Coordinates of C-alpha atoms in Angstrom, one line a residue:
M1 CA 1.1 32.7 -8.6
I2 CA 0.0 31.6 -4.9
E3 CA 3.4 33.0 -3.7
R4 CA 2.8 36.3 -5.2
H5 CA -1.1 36.6 -4.9
G6 CA -1.8 34.5 -2.1
E7 CA -5.2 33.8 -0.5
V8 CA -7.0 36.2 -3.5
F9 CA -5.9 34.1 -6.1
L10 CA -6.7 30.7 -4.3
Q11 CA -10.2 32.0 -4.2
R12 CA -10.6 32.8 -7.3
V13 CA -9.4 29.2 -8.5
Y14 CA -9.9 27.0 -5.9
T15 CA -12.9 26.1 -4.3
P16 CA -13.4 26.0 -0.4
A17 CA -12.9 22.1 -0.6
E18 CA -10.0 22.2 -3.0
I19 CA -7.9 24.7 -0.6
A20 CA -8.6 22.5 2.5
Y21 CA -7.5 19.3 0.4
C22 CA -4.2 21.1 -1.3
Q23 CA -3.7 23.1 2.3
S24 CA -3.5 18.9 4.1
R25 CA -0.8 18.1 2.0
R26 CA 2.8 17.9 2.7
Q27 CA 3.2 19.3 -0.5
S28 CA 0.4 21.4 -0.9
V29 CA 1.9 24.0 -3.9
Q30 CA 2.3 20.4 -6.0
H31 CA -1.5 19.7 -5.2
F32 CA -2.9 23.2 -6.4
T33 CA -0.7 22.9 -9.7
G34 CA -2.1 19.5 -10.6
R35 CA -5.7 20.9 -9.3
W36 CA -4.9 23.6 -12.1
A37 CA -3.8 21.4 -14.7
A38 CA -6.9 19.0 -13.9
K39 CA -9.1 21.9 -14.4
E40 CA -7.3 23.0 -17.9
A41 CA -7.7 19.6 -19.0
V42 CA -11.1 19.2 -18.0
L43 CA -12.3 22.5 -20.3
K44 CA -10.1 21.3 -22.9
A45 CA -11.9 18.0 -23.5
L46 CA -15.3 19.6 -23.3
G47 CA -13.8 21.3 -26.5
T48 CA -14.1 25.2 -24.7
G49 CA -11.3 26.1 -22.8
W50 CA -11.6 29.0 -20.7
V51 CA -14.1 31.4 -22.7
K52 CA -16.6 33.9 -21.2
G53 CA -19.4 32.0 -19.0
I54 CA -16.8 29.8 -17.5
S55 CA -14.8 30.3 -14.6
W56 CA -12.2 28.4 -12.7
L57 CA -14.8 27.9 -9.9
D58 CA -17.3 25.8 -12.5
V59 CA -14.6 22.7 -12.6
E60 CA -14.3 21.5 -9.1
I61 CA -11.7 18.4 -8.3
L62 CA -12.2 16.3 -5.4
N63 CA -10.9 13.1 -3.9
R64 CA -12.8 10.0 -3.3
P65 CA -12.1 8.0 -0.3
G66 CA -9.9 5.7 -1.9
G67 CA -7.8 8.8 -3.4
R68 CA -9.0 8.8 -7.5
P69 CA -9.9 12.3 -8.5
E70 CA -13.3 13.1 -9.0
V71 CA -14.9 15.7 -11.2
I72 CA -17.4 18.1 -10.7
L73 CA -19.0 20.6 -12.7
R74 CA -21.2 23.6 -12.3
D75 CA -22.9 26.7 -14.2
G76 CA -21.0 27.4 -17.3
A77 CA -19.1 24.6 -17.3
K78 CA -22.1 22.2 -16.5
E79 CA -24.4 23.4 -19.0
V80 CA -21.5 22.5 -21.9
A81 CA -21.3 19.4 -20.5
D82 CA -24.8 18.7 -21.1
K83 CA -25.2 20.2 -24.1
L84 CA -22.5 17.8 -25.4
G85 CA -24.4 15.0 -23.7
V86 CA -21.2 14.4 -21.6
K87 CA -22.5 12.2 -18.4
E88 CA -19.1 11.7 -17.0
V89 CA -15.6 13.5 -16.8
W90 CA -12.2 11.0 -16.2
I91 CA -9.4 12.4 -14.9
S92 CA -6.0 11.7 -14.1
I93 CA -3.4 14.2 -12.5
S94 CA 0.7 13.9 -11.8
H95 CA 2.8 16.3 -10.5
C96 CA 6.5 16.9 -8.9
R97 CA 8.1 19.6 -8.0
S98 CA 8.7 21.6 -10.7
H99 CA 5.8 20.4 -13.1
A100 CA 2.0 19.2 -13.2
T101 CA 0.4 17.0 -15.9
A102 CA -3.6 16.0 -15.8
F103 CA -5.1 14.6 -18.6
A104 CA -9.4 14.5 -18.7
I105 CA -11.7 12.2 -20.6
A106 CA -15.2 13.3 -21.5
M107 CA -17.9 10.6 -21.4
G108 CA -21.2 10.6 -23.1
P109 CA -24.2 8.4 -22.4
D110 CA -22.8 5.6 -24.6
S111 CA -19.7 5.4 -23.1
K112 CA -18.7 2.0 -21.3
N113 CA -17.7 2.0 -17.4
D114 CA -15.5 -1.2 -16.7
M115 CA -13.9 0.8 -14.2
N116 CA -14.8 -1.0 -10.6
E117 CA -15.4 1.6 -8.0
P118 CA -12.8 1.5 -4.8

């Protein structure tokens, strides 16, 4: 997709911060596909998938200074999360040359967070 559609594709799917991060990495395509998988996983955790009113840019995957990925929800995705009482979404991303996978856990107000911040 990236090779076929280039910058137009990147701007429809990824935020400027995501593009900058992925392009700064040695294996940038792997990082783009990992984020694609993460965005899919987040919306599946919210129970919506890609429906009208939610765009690719409504889910942003950033990295904290220690490297842990962080989910930022906006617009349609944030509205859905708020209606469900989701306060935080945790993700894990893995990728290699030929595959990318991710999973997401939507955490509500009663979810216990025992993770130590880096």
